[in-house]
Amino acid sequence: MARSYVHEARRRVGPKRNRIVPVIERLAEEHPDAVIALRFRDELELLVSVMLSAQTTDVSVNRVTEALFRKYRSPEDYLAVPLAELEQDIRPSGTFRQKAKNLQGTMRLLLEEFDGRVPGTIEELVRLPGVGRKTANVVVAERGAVQGIVVDTHVRRLSQRLGFTQKEDPAKIEQDLARLVPRPDWGRFPHLLIWHGRRVCNARRPRCEDCVLTDLCPSSRV
Ligand code: SF4
């Protein structure tokens, strides 16, 4: 019964290949302000912000980094303080012990292998402690060299609801999306889903009645 309902819903909206561009266009119109919410001024601040944003909100990260970036301006600055001091400086961002350890490990590797600069490829970035593919994807995208599609909790949920993927694993979801989303849209696509996820397609109670995608979404309740 459930299976035939899903089948029927997919038939109603049509194949995903035909829906992807209208979905992007409508979301772009609906959320013209859909850009990264983290505040940073250079590539090092970008990397640190994204590392701190794991399992917390961008708003809390911005609160922490306002003071943090006044005190720590270079990779050396992060290594010049005891680990406990860095932990206290990033404490409100959550899981601060692990994050502080990763930050110092990352700064060490930046100095040892990358001349103190943030590297430009995903392959290099994921070698840094605490930097996974998602973080690396965000960093390269914000620097204007998109190499993949960021998959966070919102991107995963919306991609599944919109019938763009049936996978659970972020790396596999990214592969599905990379086959579907036109390459020039790889950078903005995750931001559009993230903002739509926050504002309309919430995890617990999607507001389908206020959604611009109802006729394109197999999970629509209206
Ligand atoms: S129609 Fe509903 S489930 Fe589909 S994207 Fe919109 S809010 Fe989410």
mmCIF file with all atom_site columns, C-alpha atoms and ligand atoms in Angstrom:
data_model
loop_
_atom_site.group_PDB
_atom_site.id
_atom_site.type_symbol
_atom_site.label_atom_id
_atom_site.label_alt_id
_atom_site.label_comp_id
_atom_site.label_asym_id
_atom_site.label_entity_id
_atom_site.label_seq_id
_atom_site.pdbx_PDB_ins_code
_atom_site.Cartn_x
_atom_site.Cartn_y
_atom_site.Cartn_z
_atom_site.occupancy
_atom_site.B_iso_or_equiv
_atom_site.pdbx_formal_charge
_atom_site.auth_seq_id
_atom_site.auth_comp_id
_atom_site.auth_asym_id
_atom_site.auth_atom_id
_atom_site.pdbx_PDB_model_num
ATOM   1   C  CA  . MET A 1 1   ? 0.000  0.000  0.000   1.00 0.00 ? 1   MET A CA  1
ATOM   2   C  CA  . ALA A 1 2   ? 2.753  2.420  1.100   1.00 0.00 ? 2   ALA A CA  1
ATOM   3   C  CA  . ARG A 1 3   ? 4.778  1.359  -1.930  1.00 0.00 ? 3   ARG A CA  1
ATOM   4   C  CA  . SER A 1 4   ? 1.957  2.125  -4.365  1.00 0.00 ? 4   SER A CA  1
ATOM   5   C  CA  . TYR A 1 5   ? 1.389  5.484  -2.701  1.00 0.00 ? 5   TYR A CA  1
ATOM   6   C  CA  . VAL A 1 6   ? 5.060  6.405  -3.215  1.00 0.00 ? 6   VAL A CA  1
ATOM   7   C  CA  . HIS A 1 7   ? 4.896  5.141  -6.784  1.00 0.00 ? 7   HIS A CA  1
ATOM   8   C  CA  . GLU A 1 8   ? 1.805  7.235  -7.425  1.00 0.00 ? 8   GLU A CA  1
ATOM   9   C  CA  . ALA A 1 9   ? 3.426  10.327 -5.880  1.00 0.00 ? 9   ALA A CA  1
ATOM   10  C  CA  . ARG A 1 10  ? 6.516  9.902  -8.076  1.00 0.00 ? 10  ARG A CA  1
ATOM   11  C  CA  . ARG A 1 11  ? 4.357  9.525  -11.165 1.00 0.00 ? 11  ARG A CA  1
ATOM   12  C  CA  . ARG A 1 12  ? 2.430  12.658 -10.266 1.00 0.00 ? 12  ARG A CA  1
ATOM   13  C  CA  . VAL A 1 13  ? 5.528  14.858 -10.163 1.00 0.00 ? 13  VAL A CA  1
ATOM   14  C  CA  . GLY A 1 14  ? 7.448  13.254 -13.050 1.00 0.00 ? 14  GLY A CA  1
ATOM   15  C  CA  . PRO A 1 15  ? 11.096 12.227 -13.404 1.00 0.00 ? 15  PRO A CA  1
ATOM   16  C  CA  . LYS A 1 16  ? 13.711 13.971 -11.293 1.00 0.00 ? 16  LYS A CA  1
ATOM   17  C  CA  . ARG A 1 17  ? 15.683 15.007 -14.392 1.00 0.00 ? 17  ARG A CA  1
ATOM   18  C  CA  . ASN A 1 18  ? 12.738 17.159 -15.480 1.00 0.00 ? 18  ASN A CA  1
ATOM   19  C  CA  . ARG A 1 19  ? 12.211 18.615 -12.005 1.00 0.00 ? 19  ARG A CA  1
ATOM   20  C  CA  . ILE A 1 20  ? 15.704 19.611 -10.917 1.00 0.00 ? 20  ILE A CA  1
ATOM   21  C  CA  . VAL A 1 21  ? 15.983 22.888 -12.872 1.00 0.00 ? 21  VAL A CA  1
ATOM   22  C  CA  . PRO A 1 22  ? 12.501 24.196 -11.954 1.00 0.00 ? 22  PRO A CA  1
ATOM   23  C  CA  . VAL A 1 23  ? 13.209 23.282 -8.312  1.00 0.00 ? 23  VAL A CA  1
ATOM   24  C  CA  . ILE A 1 24  ? 16.444 25.304 -8.360  1.00 0.00 ? 24  ILE A CA  1
ATOM   25  C  CA  . GLU A 1 25  ? 14.807 28.246 -10.134 1.00 0.00 ? 25  GLU A CA  1
ATOM   26  C  CA  . ARG A 1 26  ? 11.862 28.420 -7.756  1.00 0.00 ? 26  ARG A CA  1
ATOM   27  C  CA  . LEU A 1 27  ? 14.055 28.117 -4.667  1.00 0.00 ? 27  LEU A CA  1
ATOM   28  C  CA  . ALA A 1 28  ? 16.390 30.806 -5.994  1.00 0.00 ? 28  ALA A CA  1
ATOM   29  C  CA  . GLU A 1 29  ? 13.430 33.122 -6.403  1.00 0.00 ? 29  GLU A CA  1
ATOM   30  C  CA  . GLU A 1 30  ? 12.072 32.221 -2.968  1.00 0.00 ? 30  GLU A CA  1
ATOM   31  C  CA  . HIS A 1 31  ? 15.409 32.562 -1.129  1.00 0.00 ? 31  HIS A CA  1
ATOM   32  C  CA  . PRO A 1 32  ? 17.485 35.207 -2.949  1.00 0.00 ? 32  PRO A CA  1
ATOM   33  C  CA  . ASP A 1 33  ? 19.454 35.661 0.289   1.00 0.00 ? 33  ASP A CA  1
ATOM   34  C  CA  . ALA A 1 34  ? 20.496 32.002 0.492   1.00 0.00 ? 34  ALA A CA  1
ATOM   35  C  CA  . VAL A 1 35  ? 24.204 32.304 1.154   1.00 0.00 ? 35  VAL A CA  1
ATOM   36  C  CA  . ILE A 1 36  ? 26.466 30.945 3.850   1.00 0.00 ? 36  ILE A CA  1
ATOM   37  C  CA  . ALA A 1 37  ? 25.507 32.373 7.237   1.00 0.00 ? 37  ALA A CA  1
ATOM   38  C  CA  . LEU A 1 38  ? 28.980 32.085 8.773   1.00 0.00 ? 38  LEU A CA  1
ATOM   39  C  CA  . ARG A 1 39  ? 30.984 35.305 9.126   1.00 0.00 ? 39  ARG A CA  1
ATOM   40  C  CA  . PHE A 1 40  ? 34.625 35.320 8.057   1.00 0.00 ? 40  PHE A CA  1
ATOM   41  C  CA  . ARG A 1 41  ? 37.098 37.660 6.382   1.00 0.00 ? 41  ARG A CA  1
ATOM   42  C  CA  . ASP A 1 42  ? 39.724 35.358 4.916   1.00 0.00 ? 42  ASP A CA  1
ATOM   43  C  CA  . GLU A 1 43  ? 40.405 31.728 4.072   1.00 0.00 ? 43  GLU A CA  1
ATOM   44  C  CA  . LEU A 1 44  ? 41.754 30.853 7.535   1.00 0.00 ? 44  LEU A CA  1
ATOM   45  C  CA  . GLU A 1 45  ? 38.688 32.303 9.259   1.00 0.00 ? 45  GLU A CA  1
ATOM   46  C  CA  . LEU A 1 46  ? 36.496 30.467 6.763   1.00 0.00 ? 46  LEU A CA  1
ATOM   47  C  CA  . LEU A 1 47  ? 38.181 27.146 7.571   1.00 0.00 ? 47  LEU A CA  1
ATOM   48  C  CA  . VAL A 1 48  ? 37.964 27.704 11.345  1.00 0.00 ? 48  VAL A CA  1
ATOM   49  C  CA  . SER A 1 49  ? 34.290 28.776 11.154  1.00 0.00 ? 49  SER A CA  1
ATOM   50  C  CA  . VAL A 1 50  ? 33.301 25.726 9.155   1.00 0.00 ? 50  VAL A CA  1
ATOM   51  C  CA  . MET A 1 51  ? 35.242 23.431 11.509  1.00 0.00 ? 51  MET A CA  1
ATOM   52  C  CA  . LEU A 1 52  ? 33.469 24.981 14.504  1.00 0.00 ? 52  LEU A CA  1
ATOM   53  C  CA  . SER A 1 53  ? 30.048 24.696 12.868  1.00 0.00 ? 53  SER A CA  1
ATOM   54  C  CA  . ALA A 1 54  ? 29.905 20.891 13.224  1.00 0.00 ? 54  ALA A CA  1
ATOM   55  C  CA  . GLN A 1 55  ? 26.882 19.938 15.319  1.00 0.00 ? 55  GLN A CA  1
ATOM   56  C  CA  . THR A 1 56  ? 25.932 23.490 16.175  1.00 0.00 ? 56  THR A CA  1
ATOM   57  C  CA  . THR A 1 57  ? 24.221 26.465 14.558  1.00 0.00 ? 57  THR A CA  1
ATOM   58  C  CA  . ASP A 1 58  ? 25.887 29.131 12.441  1.00 0.00 ? 58  ASP A CA  1
ATOM   59  C  CA  . VAL A 1 59  ? 24.537 31.726 14.864  1.00 0.00 ? 59  VAL A CA  1
ATOM   60  C  CA  . SER A 1 60  ? 26.459 30.204 17.806  1.00 0.00 ? 60  SER A CA  1
ATOM   61  C  CA  . VAL A 1 61  ? 29.603 29.956 15.699  1.00 0.00 ? 61  VAL A CA  1
ATOM   62  C  CA  . ASN A 1 62  ? 29.387 33.633 14.732  1.00 0.00 ? 62  ASN A CA  1
ATOM   63  C  CA  . ARG A 1 63  ? 29.013 34.543 18.385  1.00 0.00 ? 63  ARG A CA  1
ATOM   64  C  CA  . VAL A 1 64  ? 32.180 32.605 19.236  1.00 0.00 ? 64  VAL A CA  1
ATOM   65  C  CA  . THR A 1 65  ? 34.276 33.756 16.302  1.00 0.00 ? 65  THR A CA  1
ATOM   66  C  CA  . GLU A 1 66  ? 33.621 37.444 16.833  1.00 0.00 ? 66  GLU A CA  1
ATOM   67  C  CA  . ALA A 1 67  ? 36.064 37.450 19.757  1.00 0.00 ? 67  ALA A CA  1
ATOM   68  C  CA  . LEU A 1 68  ? 38.091 34.459 18.563  1.00 0.00 ? 68  LEU A CA  1
ATOM   69  C  CA  . PHE A 1 69  ? 39.194 36.114 15.334  1.00 0.00 ? 69  PHE A CA  1
ATOM   70  C  CA  . ARG A 1 70  ? 40.317 39.225 17.162  1.00 0.00 ? 70  ARG A CA  1
ATOM   71  C  CA  . LYS A 1 71  ? 42.666 37.096 19.274  1.00 0.00 ? 71  LYS A CA  1
ATOM   72  C  CA  . TYR A 1 72  ? 43.791 34.472 16.718  1.00 0.00 ? 72  TYR A CA  1
ATOM   73  C  CA  . ARG A 1 73  ? 44.867 35.873 13.358  1.00 0.00 ? 73  ARG A CA  1
ATOM   74  C  CA  . SER A 1 74  ? 47.350 33.301 12.067  1.00 0.00 ? 74  SER A CA  1
ATOM   75  C  CA  . PRO A 1 75  ? 48.011 29.548 12.396  1.00 0.00 ? 75  PRO A CA  1
ATOM   76  C  CA  . GLU A 1 76  ? 50.846 30.385 14.810  1.00 0.00 ? 76  GLU A CA  1
ATOM   77  C  CA  . ASP A 1 77  ? 48.401 32.174 17.143  1.00 0.00 ? 77  ASP A CA  1
ATOM   78  C  CA  . TYR A 1 78  ? 46.372 28.982 17.606  1.00 0.00 ? 78  TYR A CA  1
ATOM   79  C  CA  . LEU A 1 79  ? 49.542 27.104 18.598  1.00 0.00 ? 79  LEU A CA  1
ATOM   80  C  CA  . ALA A 1 80  ? 50.876 29.829 20.886  1.00 0.00 ? 80  ALA A CA  1
ATOM   81  C  CA  . VAL A 1 81  ? 48.291 29.135 23.590  1.00 0.00 ? 81  VAL A CA  1
ATOM   82  C  CA  . PRO A 1 82  ? 47.806 26.035 25.757  1.00 0.00 ? 82  PRO A CA  1
ATOM   83  C  CA  . LEU A 1 83  ? 45.097 23.679 24.502  1.00 0.00 ? 83  LEU A CA  1
ATOM   84  C  CA  . ALA A 1 84  ? 42.979 24.463 27.602  1.00 0.00 ? 84  ALA A CA  1
ATOM   85  C  CA  . GLU A 1 85  ? 42.922 28.166 26.736  1.00 0.00 ? 85  GLU A CA  1
ATOM   86  C  CA  . LEU A 1 86  ? 41.768 27.501 23.170  1.00 0.00 ? 86  LEU A CA  1
ATOM   87  C  CA  . GLU A 1 87  ? 39.124 25.125 24.544  1.00 0.00 ? 87  GLU A CA  1
ATOM   88  C  CA  . GLN A 1 88  ? 37.701 27.903 26.713  1.00 0.00 ? 88  GLN A CA  1
ATOM   89  C  CA  . ASP A 1 89  ? 37.751 30.376 23.820  1.00 0.00 ? 89  ASP A CA  1
ATOM   90  C  CA  . ILE A 1 90  ? 35.569 28.123 21.650  1.00 0.00 ? 90  ILE A CA  1
ATOM   91  C  CA  . ARG A 1 91  ? 33.565 26.488 24.436  1.00 0.00 ? 91  ARG A CA  1
ATOM   92  C  CA  . PRO A 1 92  ? 30.067 27.787 23.440  1.00 0.00 ? 92  PRO A CA  1
ATOM   93  C  CA  . SER A 1 93  ? 30.414 26.103 20.034  1.00 0.00 ? 93  SER A CA  1
ATOM   94  C  CA  . GLY A 1 94  ? 29.990 22.665 21.676  1.00 0.00 ? 94  GLY A CA  1
ATOM   95  C  CA  . THR A 1 95  ? 32.233 19.559 21.579  1.00 0.00 ? 95  THR A CA  1
ATOM   96  C  CA  . PHE A 1 96  ? 34.937 22.123 22.304  1.00 0.00 ? 96  PHE A CA  1
ATOM   97  C  CA  . ARG A 1 97  ? 37.634 19.704 23.481  1.00 0.00 ? 97  ARG A CA  1
ATOM   98  C  CA  . GLN A 1 98  ? 37.651 17.779 20.232  1.00 0.00 ? 98  GLN A CA  1
ATOM   99  C  CA  . LYS A 1 99  ? 37.343 20.943 18.170  1.00 0.00 ? 99  LYS A CA  1
ATOM   100 C  CA  . ALA A 1 100 ? 40.237 22.643 19.970  1.00 0.00 ? 100 ALA A CA  1
ATOM   101 C  CA  . LYS A 1 101 ? 42.431 19.583 19.450  1.00 0.00 ? 101 LYS A CA  1
ATOM   102 C  CA  . ASN A 1 102 ? 41.519 19.472 15.767  1.00 0.00 ? 102 ASN A CA  1
ATOM   103 C  CA  . LEU A 1 103 ? 42.166 23.192 15.372  1.00 0.00 ? 103 LEU A CA  1
ATOM   104 C  CA  . GLN A 1 104 ? 45.668 22.933 16.798  1.00 0.00 ? 104 GLN A CA  1
ATOM   105 C  CA  . GLY A 1 105 ? 46.375 19.798 14.721  1.00 0.00 ? 105 GLY A CA  1
ATOM   106 C  CA  . THR A 1 106 ? 45.143 21.578 11.614  1.00 0.00 ? 106 THR A CA  1
ATOM   107 C  CA  . MET A 1 107 ? 47.254 24.680 12.264  1.00 0.00 ? 107 MET A CA  1
ATOM   108 C  CA  . ARG A 1 108 ? 50.336 22.494 12.780  1.00 0.00 ? 108 ARG A CA  1
ATOM   109 C  CA  . LEU A 1 109 ? 49.797 20.741 9.453   1.00 0.00 ? 109 LEU A CA  1
ATOM   110 C  CA  . LEU A 1 110 ? 49.099 24.034 7.665   1.00 0.00 ? 110 LEU A CA  1
ATOM   111 C  CA  . LEU A 1 111 ? 52.478 25.322 8.846   1.00 0.00 ? 111 LEU A CA  1
ATOM   112 C  CA  . GLU A 1 112 ? 54.373 22.095 8.208   1.00 0.00 ? 112 GLU A CA  1
ATOM   113 C  CA  . GLU A 1 113 ? 53.007 21.251 4.791   1.00 0.00 ? 113 GLU A CA  1
ATOM   114 C  CA  . PHE A 1 114 ? 51.160 24.182 3.288   1.00 0.00 ? 114 PHE A CA  1
ATOM   115 C  CA  . ASP A 1 115 ? 53.287 27.201 4.111   1.00 0.00 ? 115 ASP A CA  1
ATOM   116 C  CA  . GLY A 1 116 ? 50.682 28.382 6.585   1.00 0.00 ? 116 GLY A CA  1
ATOM   117 C  CA  . ARG A 1 117 ? 48.058 28.725 3.812   1.00 0.00 ? 117 ARG A CA  1
ATOM   118 C  CA  . VAL A 1 118 ? 44.717 26.953 3.510   1.00 0.00 ? 118 VAL A CA  1
ATOM   119 C  CA  . PRO A 1 119 ? 45.071 24.443 0.642   1.00 0.00 ? 119 PRO A CA  1
ATOM   120 C  CA  . GLY A 1 120 ? 42.761 24.696 -2.347  1.00 0.00 ? 120 GLY A CA  1
ATOM   121 C  CA  . THR A 1 121 ? 41.654 21.147 -3.098  1.00 0.00 ? 121 THR A CA  1
ATOM   122 C  CA  . ILE A 1 122 ? 39.313 18.752 -1.324  1.00 0.00 ? 122 ILE A CA  1
ATOM   123 C  CA  . GLU A 1 123 ? 42.003 16.032 -1.347  1.00 0.00 ? 123 GLU A CA  1
ATOM   124 C  CA  . GLU A 1 124 ? 44.422 18.292 0.533   1.00 0.00 ? 124 GLU A CA  1
ATOM   125 C  CA  . LEU A 1 125 ? 41.818 19.708 2.892   1.00 0.00 ? 125 LEU A CA  1
ATOM   126 C  CA  . VAL A 1 126 ? 40.572 16.319 4.104   1.00 0.00 ? 126 VAL A CA  1
ATOM   127 C  CA  . ARG A 1 127 ? 44.095 15.556 5.320   1.00 0.00 ? 127 ARG A CA  1
ATOM   128 C  CA  . LEU A 1 128 ? 43.660 18.225 8.012   1.00 0.00 ? 128 LEU A CA  1
ATOM   129 C  CA  . PRO A 1 129 ? 42.540 16.865 11.409  1.00 0.00 ? 129 PRO A CA  1
ATOM   130 C  CA  . GLY A 1 130 ? 38.787 17.201 11.888  1.00 0.00 ? 130 GLY A CA  1
ATOM   131 C  CA  . VAL A 1 131 ? 38.177 18.219 8.266   1.00 0.00 ? 131 VAL A CA  1
ATOM   132 C  CA  . GLY A 1 132 ? 35.806 15.845 6.493   1.00 0.00 ? 132 GLY A CA  1
ATOM   133 C  CA  . ARG A 1 133 ? 34.461 15.998 2.990   1.00 0.00 ? 133 ARG A CA  1
ATOM   134 C  CA  . LYS A 1 134 ? 31.558 18.239 3.963   1.00 0.00 ? 134 LYS A CA  1
ATOM   135 C  CA  . THR A 1 135 ? 33.824 20.852 5.571   1.00 0.00 ? 135 THR A CA  1
ATOM   136 C  CA  . ALA A 1 136 ? 36.228 20.663 2.630   1.00 0.00 ? 136 ALA A CA  1
ATOM   137 C  CA  . ASN A 1 137 ? 33.372 21.091 0.161   1.00 0.00 ? 137 ASN A CA  1
ATOM   138 C  CA  . VAL A 1 138 ? 32.103 24.197 1.959   1.00 0.00 ? 138 VAL A CA  1
ATOM   139 C  CA  . VAL A 1 139 ? 35.581 25.729 2.067   1.00 0.00 ? 139 VAL A CA  1
ATOM   140 C  CA  . VAL A 1 140 ? 36.369 25.246 -1.631  1.00 0.00 ? 140 VAL A CA  1
ATOM   141 C  CA  . ALA A 1 141 ? 32.879 26.383 -2.651  1.00 0.00 ? 141 ALA A CA  1
ATOM   142 C  CA  . GLU A 1 142 ? 33.141 29.620 -0.676  1.00 0.00 ? 142 GLU A CA  1
ATOM   143 C  CA  . ARG A 1 143 ? 36.504 30.294 -2.285  1.00 0.00 ? 143 ARG A CA  1
ATOM   144 C  CA  . GLY A 1 144 ? 34.842 30.101 -5.678  1.00 0.00 ? 144 GLY A CA  1
ATOM   145 C  CA  . ALA A 1 145 ? 36.280 26.753 -6.734  1.00 0.00 ? 145 ALA A CA  1
ATOM   146 C  CA  . VAL A 1 146 ? 33.325 24.407 -6.301  1.00 0.00 ? 146 VAL A CA  1
ATOM   147 C  CA  . GLN A 1 147 ? 34.437 20.774 -6.609  1.00 0.00 ? 147 GLN A CA  1
ATOM   148 C  CA  . GLY A 1 148 ? 31.482 18.948 -5.115  1.00 0.00 ? 148 GLY A CA  1
ATOM   149 C  CA  . ILE A 1 149 ? 28.064 19.395 -3.493  1.00 0.00 ? 149 ILE A CA  1
ATOM   150 C  CA  . VAL A 1 150 ? 27.830 20.038 0.241   1.00 0.00 ? 150 VAL A CA  1
ATOM   151 C  CA  . VAL A 1 151 ? 25.580 17.484 1.948   1.00 0.00 ? 151 VAL A CA  1
ATOM   152 C  CA  . ASP A 1 152 ? 24.493 18.446 5.451   1.00 0.00 ? 152 ASP A CA  1
ATOM   153 C  CA  . THR A 1 153 ? 21.414 17.391 7.397   1.00 0.00 ? 153 THR A CA  1
ATOM   154 C  CA  . HIS A 1 154 ? 19.087 19.763 5.475   1.00 0.00 ? 154 HIS A CA  1
ATOM   155 C  CA  . VAL A 1 155 ? 20.463 18.795 2.058   1.00 0.00 ? 155 VAL A CA  1
ATOM   156 C  CA  . ARG A 1 156 ? 20.058 15.131 2.917   1.00 0.00 ? 156 ARG A CA  1
ATOM   157 C  CA  . ARG A 1 157 ? 16.480 15.497 4.171   1.00 0.00 ? 157 ARG A CA  1
ATOM   158 C  CA  . LEU A 1 158 ? 15.255 17.701 1.318   1.00 0.00 ? 158 LEU A CA  1
ATOM   159 C  CA  . SER A 1 159 ? 16.987 15.656 -1.379  1.00 0.00 ? 159 SER A CA  1
ATOM   160 C  CA  . GLN A 1 160 ? 15.248 12.577 -0.053  1.00 0.00 ? 160 GLN A CA  1
ATOM   161 C  CA  . ARG A 1 161 ? 11.844 14.263 0.259   1.00 0.00 ? 161 ARG A CA  1
ATOM   162 C  CA  . LEU A 1 162 ? 12.157 15.686 -3.244  1.00 0.00 ? 162 LEU A CA  1
ATOM   163 C  CA  . GLY A 1 163 ? 12.966 12.209 -4.554  1.00 0.00 ? 163 GLY A CA  1
ATOM   164 C  CA  . PHE A 1 164 ? 16.450 13.197 -5.776  1.00 0.00 ? 164 PHE A CA  1
ATOM   165 C  CA  . THR A 1 165 ? 18.091 10.383 -3.805  1.00 0.00 ? 165 THR A CA  1
ATOM   166 C  CA  . GLN A 1 166 ? 17.088 7.393  -1.749  1.00 0.00 ? 166 GLN A CA  1
ATOM   167 C  CA  . LYS A 1 167 ? 20.507 7.018  -0.115  1.00 0.00 ? 167 LYS A CA  1
ATOM   168 C  CA  . GLU A 1 168 ? 21.395 7.724  3.505   1.00 0.00 ? 168 GLU A CA  1
ATOM   169 C  CA  . ASP A 1 169 ? 25.168 7.997  3.274   1.00 0.00 ? 169 ASP A CA  1
ATOM   170 C  CA  . PRO A 1 170 ? 26.258 11.635 2.563   1.00 0.00 ? 170 PRO A CA  1
ATOM   171 C  CA  . ALA A 1 171 ? 28.966 10.555 0.084   1.00 0.00 ? 171 ALA A CA  1
ATOM   172 C  CA  . LYS A 1 172 ? 26.442 8.523  -1.932  1.00 0.00 ? 172 LYS A CA  1
ATOM   173 C  CA  . ILE A 1 173 ? 23.887 11.341 -1.771  1.00 0.00 ? 173 ILE A CA  1
ATOM   174 C  CA  . GLU A 1 174 ? 26.546 13.685 -3.125  1.00 0.00 ? 174 GLU A CA  1
ATOM   175 C  CA  . GLN A 1 175 ? 27.173 11.299 -6.032  1.00 0.00 ? 175 GLN A CA  1
ATOM   176 C  CA  . ASP A 1 176 ? 23.455 11.155 -6.850  1.00 0.00 ? 176 ASP A CA  1
ATOM   177 C  CA  . LEU A 1 177 ? 23.174 14.942 -6.716  1.00 0.00 ? 177 LEU A CA  1
ATOM   178 C  CA  . ALA A 1 178 ? 26.314 15.471 -8.780  1.00 0.00 ? 178 ALA A CA  1
ATOM   179 C  CA  . ARG A 1 179 ? 24.739 13.401 -11.556 1.00 0.00 ? 179 ARG A CA  1
ATOM   180 C  CA  . LEU A 1 180 ? 21.534 15.421 -11.391 1.00 0.00 ? 180 LEU A CA  1
ATOM   181 C  CA  . VAL A 1 181 ? 22.330 19.054 -10.540 1.00 0.00 ? 181 VAL A CA  1
ATOM   182 C  CA  . PRO A 1 182 ? 23.791 21.128 -13.409 1.00 0.00 ? 182 PRO A CA  1
ATOM   183 C  CA  . ARG A 1 183 ? 27.450 21.805 -12.626 1.00 0.00 ? 183 ARG A CA  1
ATOM   184 C  CA  . PRO A 1 184 ? 27.114 25.629 -12.550 1.00 0.00 ? 184 PRO A CA  1
ATOM   185 C  CA  . ASP A 1 185 ? 24.551 25.207 -9.739  1.00 0.00 ? 185 ASP A CA  1
ATOM   186 C  CA  . TRP A 1 186 ? 26.685 22.966 -7.470  1.00 0.00 ? 186 TRP A CA  1
ATOM   187 C  CA  . GLY A 1 187 ? 27.655 25.914 -5.276  1.00 0.00 ? 187 GLY A CA  1
ATOM   188 C  CA  . ARG A 1 188 ? 24.247 27.483 -4.682  1.00 0.00 ? 188 ARG A CA  1
ATOM   189 C  CA  . PHE A 1 189 ? 22.176 24.288 -4.642  1.00 0.00 ? 189 PHE A CA  1
ATOM   190 C  CA  . PRO A 1 190 ? 23.055 23.304 -1.033  1.00 0.00 ? 190 PRO A CA  1
ATOM   191 C  CA  . HIS A 1 191 ? 22.422 26.851 0.236   1.00 0.00 ? 191 HIS A CA  1
ATOM   192 C  CA  . LEU A 1 192 ? 18.984 26.835 -1.392  1.00 0.00 ? 192 LEU A CA  1
ATOM   193 C  CA  . LEU A 1 193 ? 18.071 23.512 0.249   1.00 0.00 ? 193 LEU A CA  1
ATOM   194 C  CA  . ILE A 1 194 ? 19.515 24.592 3.614   1.00 0.00 ? 194 ILE A CA  1
ATOM   195 C  CA  . TRP A 1 195 ? 17.485 27.819 3.702   1.00 0.00 ? 195 TRP A CA  1
ATOM   196 C  CA  . HIS A 1 196 ? 14.342 26.104 2.422   1.00 0.00 ? 196 HIS A CA  1
ATOM   197 C  CA  . GLY A 1 197 ? 14.871 23.426 5.063   1.00 0.00 ? 197 GLY A CA  1
ATOM   198 C  CA  . ARG A 1 198 ? 15.169 26.009 7.812   1.00 0.00 ? 198 ARG A CA  1
ATOM   199 C  CA  . ARG A 1 199 ? 12.276 28.175 6.697   1.00 0.00 ? 199 ARG A CA  1
ATOM   200 C  CA  . VAL A 1 200 ? 9.716  25.809 5.159   1.00 0.00 ? 200 VAL A CA  1
ATOM   201 C  CA  . CYS A 1 201 ? 10.607 22.128 4.899   1.00 0.00 ? 201 CYS A CA  1
ATOM   202 C  CA  . ASN A 1 202 ? 11.390 21.586 8.584   1.00 0.00 ? 202 ASN A CA  1
ATOM   203 C  CA  . ALA A 1 203 ? 12.531 18.205 9.809   1.00 0.00 ? 203 ALA A CA  1
ATOM   204 C  CA  . ARG A 1 204 ? 9.512  17.499 12.019  1.00 0.00 ? 204 ARG A CA  1
ATOM   205 C  CA  . ARG A 1 205 ? 6.736  19.481 10.391  1.00 0.00 ? 205 ARG A CA  1
ATOM   206 C  CA  . PRO A 1 206 ? 7.256  20.470 6.771   1.00 0.00 ? 206 PRO A CA  1
ATOM   207 C  CA  . ARG A 1 207 ? 4.985  23.404 5.918   1.00 0.00 ? 207 ARG A CA  1
ATOM   208 C  CA  . CYS A 1 208 ? 3.864  22.024 2.555   1.00 0.00 ? 208 CYS A CA  1
ATOM   209 C  CA  . GLU A 1 209 ? 0.923  24.445 2.464   1.00 0.00 ? 209 GLU A CA  1
ATOM   210 C  CA  . ASP A 1 210 ? 3.431  27.342 2.229   1.00 0.00 ? 210 ASP A CA  1
ATOM   211 C  CA  . CYS A 1 211 ? 5.899  25.611 -0.101  1.00 0.00 ? 211 CYS A CA  1
ATOM   212 C  CA  . VAL A 1 212 ? 6.593  26.680 -3.685  1.00 0.00 ? 212 VAL A CA  1
ATOM   213 C  CA  . LEU A 1 213 ? 7.519  23.106 -4.644  1.00 0.00 ? 213 LEU A CA  1
ATOM   214 C  CA  . THR A 1 214 ? 4.300  21.224 -3.916  1.00 0.00 ? 214 THR A CA  1
ATOM   215 C  CA  . ASP A 1 215 ? 3.647  20.250 -7.552  1.00 0.00 ? 215 ASP A CA  1
ATOM   216 C  CA  . LEU A 1 216 ? 7.288  19.132 -7.940  1.00 0.00 ? 216 LEU A CA  1
ATOM   217 C  CA  . CYS A 1 217 ? 7.646  17.237 -4.669  1.00 0.00 ? 217 CYS A CA  1
ATOM   218 C  CA  . PRO A 1 218 ? 6.585  13.582 -4.257  1.00 0.00 ? 218 PRO A CA  1
ATOM   219 C  CA  . SER A 1 219 ? 6.418  14.084 -0.453  1.00 0.00 ? 219 SER A CA  1
ATOM   220 C  CA  . SER A 1 220 ? 4.016  17.023 -0.574  1.00 0.00 ? 220 SER A CA  1
ATOM   221 C  CA  . ARG A 1 221 ? 1.112  16.704 1.816   1.00 0.00 ? 221 ARG A CA  1
ATOM   222 C  CA  . VAL A 1 222 ? -1.136 19.115 -0.080  1.00 0.00 ? 222 VAL A CA  1
HETATM 223 S  S1  . SF4 B 2 .   ? 6.246  20.138 -0.560  1.00 0.00 ? 1   SF4 B S1  1
HETATM 224 FE FE1 . SF4 B 2 .   ? 6.509  19.718 1.632   1.00 0.00 ? 1   SF4 B FE1 1
HETATM 225 S  S2  . SF4 B 2 .   ? 7.917  17.971 1.750   1.00 0.00 ? 1   SF4 B S2  1
HETATM 226 FE FE2 . SF4 B 2 .   ? 8.079  18.842 -0.315  1.00 0.00 ? 1   SF4 B FE2 1
HETATM 227 S  S3  . SF4 B 2 .   ? 9.769  20.325 -0.231  1.00 0.00 ? 1   SF4 B S3  1
HETATM 228 FE FE3 . SF4 B 2 .   ? 7.889  21.448 0.181   1.00 0.00 ? 1   SF4 B FE3 1
HETATM 229 S  S4  . SF4 B 2 .   ? 7.661  21.468 2.401   1.00 0.00 ? 1   SF4 B S4  1
HETATM 230 FE FE4 . SF4 B 2 .   ? 9.149  19.857 1.882   1.00 0.00 ? 1   SF4 B FE4 1
#
